[in-house]
Amino acid sequence: MKKDRNIEQEVEKTLRSLEGIERAQTNDFFYSRLQKRLENKEEGVSRKWNPQLLVAAAAVIVLVLFNILTVLEYQEAYGDAETVRQQNLEAFTEDYLLEIPTIYELTDEE
């Protein structure tokens, strides 16, 4: 009961505070400027560049250029992929002595 009474008092207090409110005043051309801005927004016309968008676009361009330069430098340094593969295979063969003839190879030669 006491809680309901407090709620009713708060509602009455809020309604009384609304009695003195007046209509907000605006500039004479506020509504026409607002309508024009809304029309431009609906048409997709934006005269201002978003600085965050410009920074993001510049960062993407720089990263793409950096990647292209990296690929070009890698190709110059290591050449063709098949050549690199062959070099790796030869190094592996030398390291593990895979060129030692087996018993089958020795008997075929005789």
Tab-separated table of N, CA and C in Angstrom:
chain	number	residue	atom	x	y	z
A	1	MET	N	0.817	-1.201	0.000
A	1	MET	CA	0.000	0.000	0.000
A	1	MET	C	0.856	1.258	0.000
A	2	LYS	N	1.870	1.237	0.868
A	2	LYS	CA	2.719	2.410	0.972
A	2	LYS	C	3.488	2.613	-0.347
A	3	LYS	N	3.855	1.496	-0.964
A	3	LYS	CA	4.583	1.569	-2.222
A	3	LYS	C	3.703	2.129	-3.333
A	4	ASP	N	2.438	1.710	-3.375
A	4	ASP	CA	1.492	2.225	-4.371
A	4	ASP	C	1.267	3.715	-4.189
A	5	ARG	N	1.195	4.167	-2.950
A	5	ARG	CA	0.969	5.584	-2.643
A	5	ARG	C	2.166	6.409	-3.112
A	6	ASN	N	3.392	5.878	-2.893
A	6	ASN	CA	4.596	6.569	-3.350
A	6	ASN	C	4.617	6.689	-4.868
A	7	ILE	N	4.193	5.641	-5.542
A	7	ILE	CA	4.159	5.674	-7.005
A	7	ILE	C	3.153	6.707	-7.477
A	8	GLU	N	1.983	6.755	-6.865
A	8	GLU	CA	0.968	7.740	-7.242
A	8	GLU	C	1.465	9.164	-7.003
A	9	GLN	N	2.180	9.379	-5.913
A	9	GLN	CA	2.715	10.708	-5.621
A	9	GLN	C	3.756	11.100	-6.672
A	10	GLU	N	4.578	10.172	-7.053
A	10	GLU	CA	5.597	10.453	-8.068
A	10	GLU	C	4.942	10.778	-9.410
A	11	VAL	N	3.890	10.070	-9.764
A	11	VAL	CA	3.177	10.327	-11.022
A	11	VAL	C	2.558	11.713	-10.981
A	12	GLU	N	1.912	12.063	-9.869
A	12	GLU	CA	1.306	13.392	-9.723
A	12	GLU	C	2.366	14.482	-9.802
A	13	LYS	N	3.477	14.249	-9.157
A	13	LYS	CA	4.568	15.227	-9.162
A	13	LYS	C	5.089	15.436	-10.589
A	14	THR	N	5.217	14.345	-11.335
A	14	THR	CA	5.691	14.434	-12.718
A	14	THR	C	4.684	15.168	-13.591
A	15	LEU	N	3.415	14.874	-13.433
A	15	LEU	CA	2.384	15.543	-14.235
A	15	LEU	C	2.315	17.039	-13.911
A	16	ARG	N	2.497	17.404	-12.669
A	16	ARG	CA	2.492	18.821	-12.305
A	16	ARG	C	3.695	19.554	-12.910
A	17	SER	N	4.817	18.847	-13.001
A	17	SER	CA	6.002	19.506	-13.557
A	17	SER	C	5.835	19.769	-15.054
A	18	LEU	N	4.965	19.029	-15.714
A	18	LEU	CA	4.742	19.213	-17.150
A	18	LEU	C	3.809	20.392	-17.457
A	19	GLU	N	3.114	20.926	-16.445
A	19	GLU	CA	2.157	22.006	-16.673
A	19	GLU	C	2.829	23.294	-17.149
A	20	GLY	N	4.034	23.576	-16.720
A	20	GLY	CA	4.682	24.830	-17.072
A	20	GLY	C	5.525	24.779	-18.336
A	21	ILE	N	5.502	23.676	-19.035
A	21	ILE	CA	6.355	23.535	-20.216
A	21	ILE	C	5.764	24.317	-21.387
A	22	GLU	N	6.644	25.041	-22.092
A	22	GLU	CA	6.235	25.776	-23.287
A	22	GLU	C	6.821	25.106	-24.512
A	23	ARG	N	6.280	25.421	-25.661
A	23	ARG	CA	6.775	24.867	-26.915
A	23	ARG	C	8.173	25.423	-27.197
A	24	ALA	N	9.046	24.566	-27.661
A	24	ALA	CA	10.417	24.979	-27.959
A	24	ALA	C	10.433	25.920	-29.154
A	25	GLN	N	11.269	26.956	-29.074
A	25	GLN	CA	11.391	27.931	-30.145
A	25	GLN	C	12.605	27.587	-31.008
A	26	THR	N	12.459	27.731	-32.325
A	26	THR	CA	13.562	27.465	-33.242
A	26	THR	C	13.785	28.663	-34.141
A	27	ASN	N	14.870	28.603	-34.874
A	27	ASN	CA	15.179	29.631	-35.860
A	27	ASN	C	14.112	29.607	-36.956
A	28	ASP	N	13.934	30.717	-37.663
A	28	ASP	CA	12.886	30.801	-38.684
A	28	ASP	C	13.077	29.766	-39.800
A	29	PHE	N	14.289	29.504	-40.202
A	29	PHE	CA	14.550	28.625	-41.334
A	29	PHE	C	15.008	27.235	-40.909
A	30	PHE	N	14.760	26.886	-39.670
A	30	PHE	CA	15.215	25.599	-39.155
A	30	PHE	C	14.575	24.430	-39.909
A	31	TYR	N	13.269	24.492	-40.094
A	31	TYR	CA	12.565	23.374	-40.723
A	31	TYR	C	12.958	23.220	-42.192
A	32	SER	N	13.139	24.304	-42.903
A	32	SER	CA	13.529	24.187	-44.312
A	32	SER	C	14.947	23.624	-44.434
A	33	ARG	N	15.864	24.043	-43.547
A	33	ARG	CA	17.213	23.485	-43.580
A	33	ARG	C	17.207	22.006	-43.202
A	34	LEU	N	16.376	21.654	-42.231
A	34	LEU	CA	16.277	20.257	-41.811
A	34	LEU	C	15.734	19.392	-42.946
A	35	GLN	N	14.707	19.863	-43.641
A	35	GLN	CA	14.153	19.107	-44.753
A	35	GLN	C	15.186	18.926	-45.864
A	36	LYS	N	15.927	19.988	-46.169
A	36	LYS	CA	16.951	19.913	-47.209
A	36	LYS	C	18.040	18.900	-46.822
A	37	ARG	N	18.447	18.906	-45.576
A	37	ARG	CA	19.465	17.972	-45.107
A	37	ARG	C	18.958	16.534	-45.198
A	38	LEU	N	17.700	16.309	-44.837
A	38	LEU	CA	17.127	14.973	-44.933
A	38	LEU	C	17.017	14.511	-46.384
A	39	GLU	N	16.649	15.421	-47.276
A	39	GLU	CA	16.571	15.076	-48.697
A	39	GLU	C	17.948	14.695	-49.224
A	40	ASN	N	18.976	15.445	-48.855
A	40	ASN	CA	20.332	15.136	-49.300
A	40	ASN	C	20.794	13.791	-48.751
A	41	LYS	N	20.416	13.491	-47.526
A	41	LYS	CA	20.807	12.222	-46.925
A	41	LYS	C	20.102	11.075	-47.636
A	42	GLU	N	18.845	11.252	-48.004
A	42	GLU	CA	18.098	10.218	-48.710
A	42	GLU	C	18.678	9.977	-50.094
A	43	GLU	N	19.160	11.027	-50.751
A	43	GLU	CA	19.733	10.889	-52.083
A	43	GLU	C	21.148	10.325	-52.025
A	44	GLY	N	21.719	10.265	-50.858
A	44	GLY	CA	23.069	9.756	-50.713
A	44	GLY	C	24.117	10.824	-50.973
A	45	VAL	N	23.730	12.069	-50.969
A	45	VAL	CA	24.673	13.150	-51.218
A	45	VAL	C	25.353	13.508	-49.907
A	46	SER	N	26.656	13.408	-49.915
A	46	SER	CA	27.414	13.777	-48.735
A	46	SER	C	28.571	14.646	-49.190
A	47	ARG	N	28.640	15.842	-48.702
A	47	ARG	CA	29.678	16.764	-49.118
A	47	ARG	C	30.918	16.656	-48.241
A	48	LYS	N	30.777	16.029	-47.118
A	48	LYS	CA	31.892	15.915	-46.183
A	48	LYS	C	32.506	14.523	-46.293
A	49	TRP	N	33.836	14.465	-46.254
A	49	TRP	CA	34.546	13.198	-46.234
A	49	TRP	C	34.734	12.778	-44.787
A	50	ASN	N	34.504	11.532	-44.555
A	50	ASN	CA	34.689	10.982	-43.215
A	50	ASN	C	36.183	10.757	-42.991
A	51	PRO	N	36.795	11.429	-42.029
A	51	PRO	CA	38.241	11.284	-41.817
A	51	PRO	C	38.653	9.849	-41.481
A	52	GLN	N	37.839	9.134	-40.750
A	52	GLN	CA	38.171	7.747	-40.418
A	52	GLN	C	38.185	6.879	-41.669
A	53	LEU	N	37.258	7.146	-42.593
A	53	LEU	CA	37.216	6.397	-43.840
A	53	LEU	C	38.459	6.678	-44.673
A	54	LEU	N	38.891	7.929	-44.717
A	54	LEU	CA	40.092	8.284	-45.473
A	54	LEU	C	41.333	7.622	-44.895
A	55	VAL	N	41.448	7.601	-43.575
A	55	VAL	CA	42.597	6.971	-42.931
A	55	VAL	C	42.585	5.462	-43.195
A	56	ALA	N	41.427	4.844	-43.104
A	56	ALA	CA	41.329	3.410	-43.347
A	56	ALA	C	41.678	3.076	-44.799
A	57	ALA	N	41.190	3.870	-45.745
A	57	ALA	CA	41.493	3.633	-47.156
A	57	ALA	C	42.982	3.803	-47.422
A	58	ALA	N	43.592	4.816	-46.845
A	58	ALA	CA	45.025	5.033	-47.019
A	58	ALA	C	45.825	3.870	-46.428
A	59	ALA	N	45.406	3.370	-45.280
A	59	ALA	CA	46.106	2.248	-44.648
A	59	ALA	C	46.006	0.997	-45.513
A	60	VAL	N	44.847	0.750	-46.092
A	60	VAL	CA	44.685	-0.424	-46.960
A	60	VAL	C	45.572	-0.295	-48.188
A	61	ILE	N	45.621	0.876	-48.778
A	61	ILE	CA	46.464	1.094	-49.967
A	61	ILE	C	47.931	0.870	-49.622
A	62	VAL	N	48.371	1.395	-48.493
A	62	VAL	CA	49.768	1.222	-48.081
A	62	VAL	C	50.077	-0.259	-47.851
A	63	LEU	N	49.174	-0.983	-47.207
A	63	LEU	CA	49.400	-2.410	-46.963
A	63	LEU	C	49.462	-3.204	-48.264
A	64	VAL	N	48.586	-2.887	-49.201
A	64	VAL	CA	48.596	-3.588	-50.487
A	64	VAL	C	49.904	-3.310	-51.224
A	65	LEU	N	50.339	-2.067	-51.247
A	65	LEU	CA	51.605	-1.727	-51.895
A	65	LEU	C	52.783	-2.431	-51.220
A	66	PHE	N	52.768	-2.475	-49.909
A	66	PHE	CA	53.825	-3.155	-49.167
A	66	PHE	C	53.863	-4.640	-49.512
A	67	ASN	N	52.692	-5.262	-49.616
A	67	ASN	CA	52.632	-6.677	-49.973
A	67	ASN	C	53.147	-6.914	-51.390
A	68	ILE	N	52.798	-6.051	-52.317
A	68	ILE	CA	53.268	-6.191	-53.688
A	68	ILE	C	54.791	-6.069	-53.736
A	69	LEU	N	55.332	-5.085	-53.042
A	69	LEU	CA	56.783	-4.923	-53.013
A	69	LEU	C	57.470	-6.130	-52.372
A	70	THR	N	56.887	-6.679	-51.346
A	70	THR	CA	57.453	-7.854	-50.688
A	70	THR	C	57.489	-9.047	-51.639
A	71	VAL	N	56.412	-9.259	-52.365
A	71	VAL	CA	56.362	-10.374	-53.319
A	71	VAL	C	57.408	-10.180	-54.415
A	72	LEU	N	57.516	-8.975	-54.929
A	72	LEU	CA	58.508	-8.713	-55.971
A	72	LEU	C	59.930	-8.929	-55.468
A	73	GLU	N	60.224	-8.480	-54.272
A	73	GLU	CA	61.551	-8.687	-53.693
A	73	GLU	C	61.824	-10.170	-53.463
A	74	TYR	N	60.836	-10.899	-53.020
A	74	TYR	CA	61.001	-12.336	-52.779
A	74	TYR	C	61.291	-13.058	-54.092
A	75	GLN	N	60.572	-12.685	-55.147
A	75	GLN	CA	60.794	-13.325	-56.439
A	75	GLN	C	62.179	-13.010	-56.982
A	76	GLU	N	62.642	-11.788	-56.776
A	76	GLU	CA	63.989	-11.437	-57.226
A	76	GLU	C	65.041	-12.217	-56.457
A	77	ALA	N	64.841	-12.368	-55.166
A	77	ALA	CA	65.839	-13.022	-54.328
A	77	ALA	C	65.876	-14.528	-54.552
A	78	TYR	N	64.734	-15.155	-54.699
A	78	TYR	CA	64.685	-16.607	-54.757
A	78	TYR	C	64.322	-17.167	-56.120
A	79	GLY	N	63.933	-16.334	-57.031
A	79	GLY	CA	63.622	-16.792	-58.387
A	79	GLY	C	62.344	-17.600	-58.450
A	80	ASP	N	62.353	-18.530	-59.369
A	80	ASP	CA	61.184	-19.358	-59.640
A	80	ASP	C	60.956	-20.348	-58.493
A	81	ALA	N	59.731	-20.702	-58.248
A	81	ALA	CA	59.393	-21.619	-57.157
A	81	ALA	C	59.957	-23.002	-57.424
A	82	GLU	N	59.973	-23.428	-58.670
A	82	GLU	CA	60.515	-24.746	-59.003
A	82	GLU	C	62.018	-24.807	-58.737
A	83	THR	N	62.701	-23.704	-59.003
A	83	THR	CA	64.137	-23.637	-58.730
A	83	THR	C	64.396	-23.754	-57.233
A	84	VAL	N	63.621	-23.066	-56.451
A	84	VAL	CA	63.759	-23.127	-54.993
A	84	VAL	C	63.490	-24.538	-54.503
A	85	ARG	N	62.489	-25.174	-55.059
A	85	ARG	CA	62.150	-26.548	-54.659
A	85	ARG	C	63.307	-27.479	-54.980
A	86	GLN	N	63.884	-27.320	-56.161
A	86	GLN	CA	65.002	-28.169	-56.569
A	86	GLN	C	66.217	-27.949	-55.666
A	87	GLN	N	66.476	-26.690	-55.317
A	87	GLN	CA	67.596	-26.384	-54.425
A	87	GLN	C	67.380	-26.999	-53.046
A	88	ASN	N	66.175	-26.926	-52.543
A	88	ASN	CA	65.860	-27.521	-51.240
A	88	ASN	C	66.019	-29.036	-51.278
A	89	LEU	N	65.594	-29.660	-52.373
A	89	LEU	CA	65.705	-31.102	-52.510
A	89	LEU	C	67.176	-31.535	-52.574
A	90	GLU	N	67.987	-30.782	-53.283
A	90	GLU	CA	69.410	-31.092	-53.362
A	90	GLU	C	70.088	-30.926	-51.997
A	91	ALA	N	69.732	-29.878	-51.274
A	91	ALA	CA	70.306	-29.667	-49.945
A	91	ALA	C	69.903	-30.788	-49.003
A	92	PHE	N	68.661	-31.226	-49.088
A	92	PHE	CA	68.177	-32.337	-48.251
A	92	PHE	C	68.931	-33.617	-48.587
A	93	THR	N	69.131	-33.851	-49.864
A	93	THR	CA	69.843	-35.047	-50.303
A	93	THR	C	71.282	-35.035	-49.800
A	94	GLU	N	71.934	-33.897	-49.874
A	94	GLU	CA	73.311	-33.786	-49.387
A	94	GLU	C	73.383	-33.979	-47.873
A	95	ASP	N	72.435	-33.391	-47.158
A	95	ASP	CA	72.460	-33.492	-45.693
A	95	ASP	C	72.256	-34.924	-45.209
A	96	TYR	N	71.406	-35.674	-45.856
A	96	TYR	CA	71.086	-37.019	-45.390
A	96	TYR	C	71.766	-38.116	-46.206
A	97	LEU	N	72.704	-37.735	-47.036
A	97	LEU	CA	73.501	-38.681	-47.817
A	97	LEU	C	72.625	-39.706	-48.538
A	98	LEU	N	71.658	-39.237	-49.247
A	98	LEU	CA	70.747	-40.124	-49.958
A	98	LEU	C	71.329	-40.583	-51.289
A	99	GLU	N	72.501	-40.146	-51.617
A	99	GLU	CA	73.094	-40.533	-52.886
A	99	GLU	C	73.985	-41.771	-52.761
A	100	ILE	N	74.042	-42.389	-51.621
A	100	ILE	CA	74.817	-43.619	-51.431
A	100	ILE	C	74.110	-44.731	-52.202
A	101	PRO	N	74.820	-45.408	-53.033
A	101	PRO	CA	74.171	-46.465	-53.818
A	101	PRO	C	73.718	-47.628	-52.933
A	102	THR	N	72.596	-48.174	-53.274
A	102	THR	CA	72.058	-49.316	-52.538
A	102	THR	C	72.576	-50.598	-53.152
A	103	ILE	N	72.291	-51.686	-52.542
A	103	ILE	CA	72.753	-52.998	-53.023
A	103	ILE	C	72.170	-53.313	-54.389
A	104	TYR	N	70.963	-52.848	-54.629
A	104	TYR	CA	70.314	-53.115	-55.902
A	104	TYR	C	71.004	-52.356	-57.031
A	105	GLU	N	71.415	-51.134	-56.746
A	105	GLU	CA	72.093	-50.341	-57.751
A	105	GLU	C	73.454	-50.914	-58.069
A	106	LEU	N	74.153	-51.445	-57.066
A	106	LEU	CA	75.481	-52.017	-57.266
A	106	LEU	C	75.420	-53.262	-58.115
A	107	THR	N	74.401	-54.086	-57.933
A	107	THR	CA	74.285	-55.325	-58.706
A	107	THR	C	73.850	-55.042	-60.134
A	108	ASP	N	73.097	-53.967	-60.371
A	108	ASP	CA	72.678	-53.632	-61.715
A	108	ASP	C	73.852	-53.156	-62.553
A	109	GLU	N	74.820	-52.508	-61.942
A	109	GLU	CA	75.951	-51.961	-62.677
A	109	GLU	C	76.913	-53.061	-63.116
A	110	GLU	N	77.025	-54.149	-62.419
A	110	GLU	CA	77.964	-55.230	-62.738
A	110	GLU	C	77.462	-56.107	-63.783
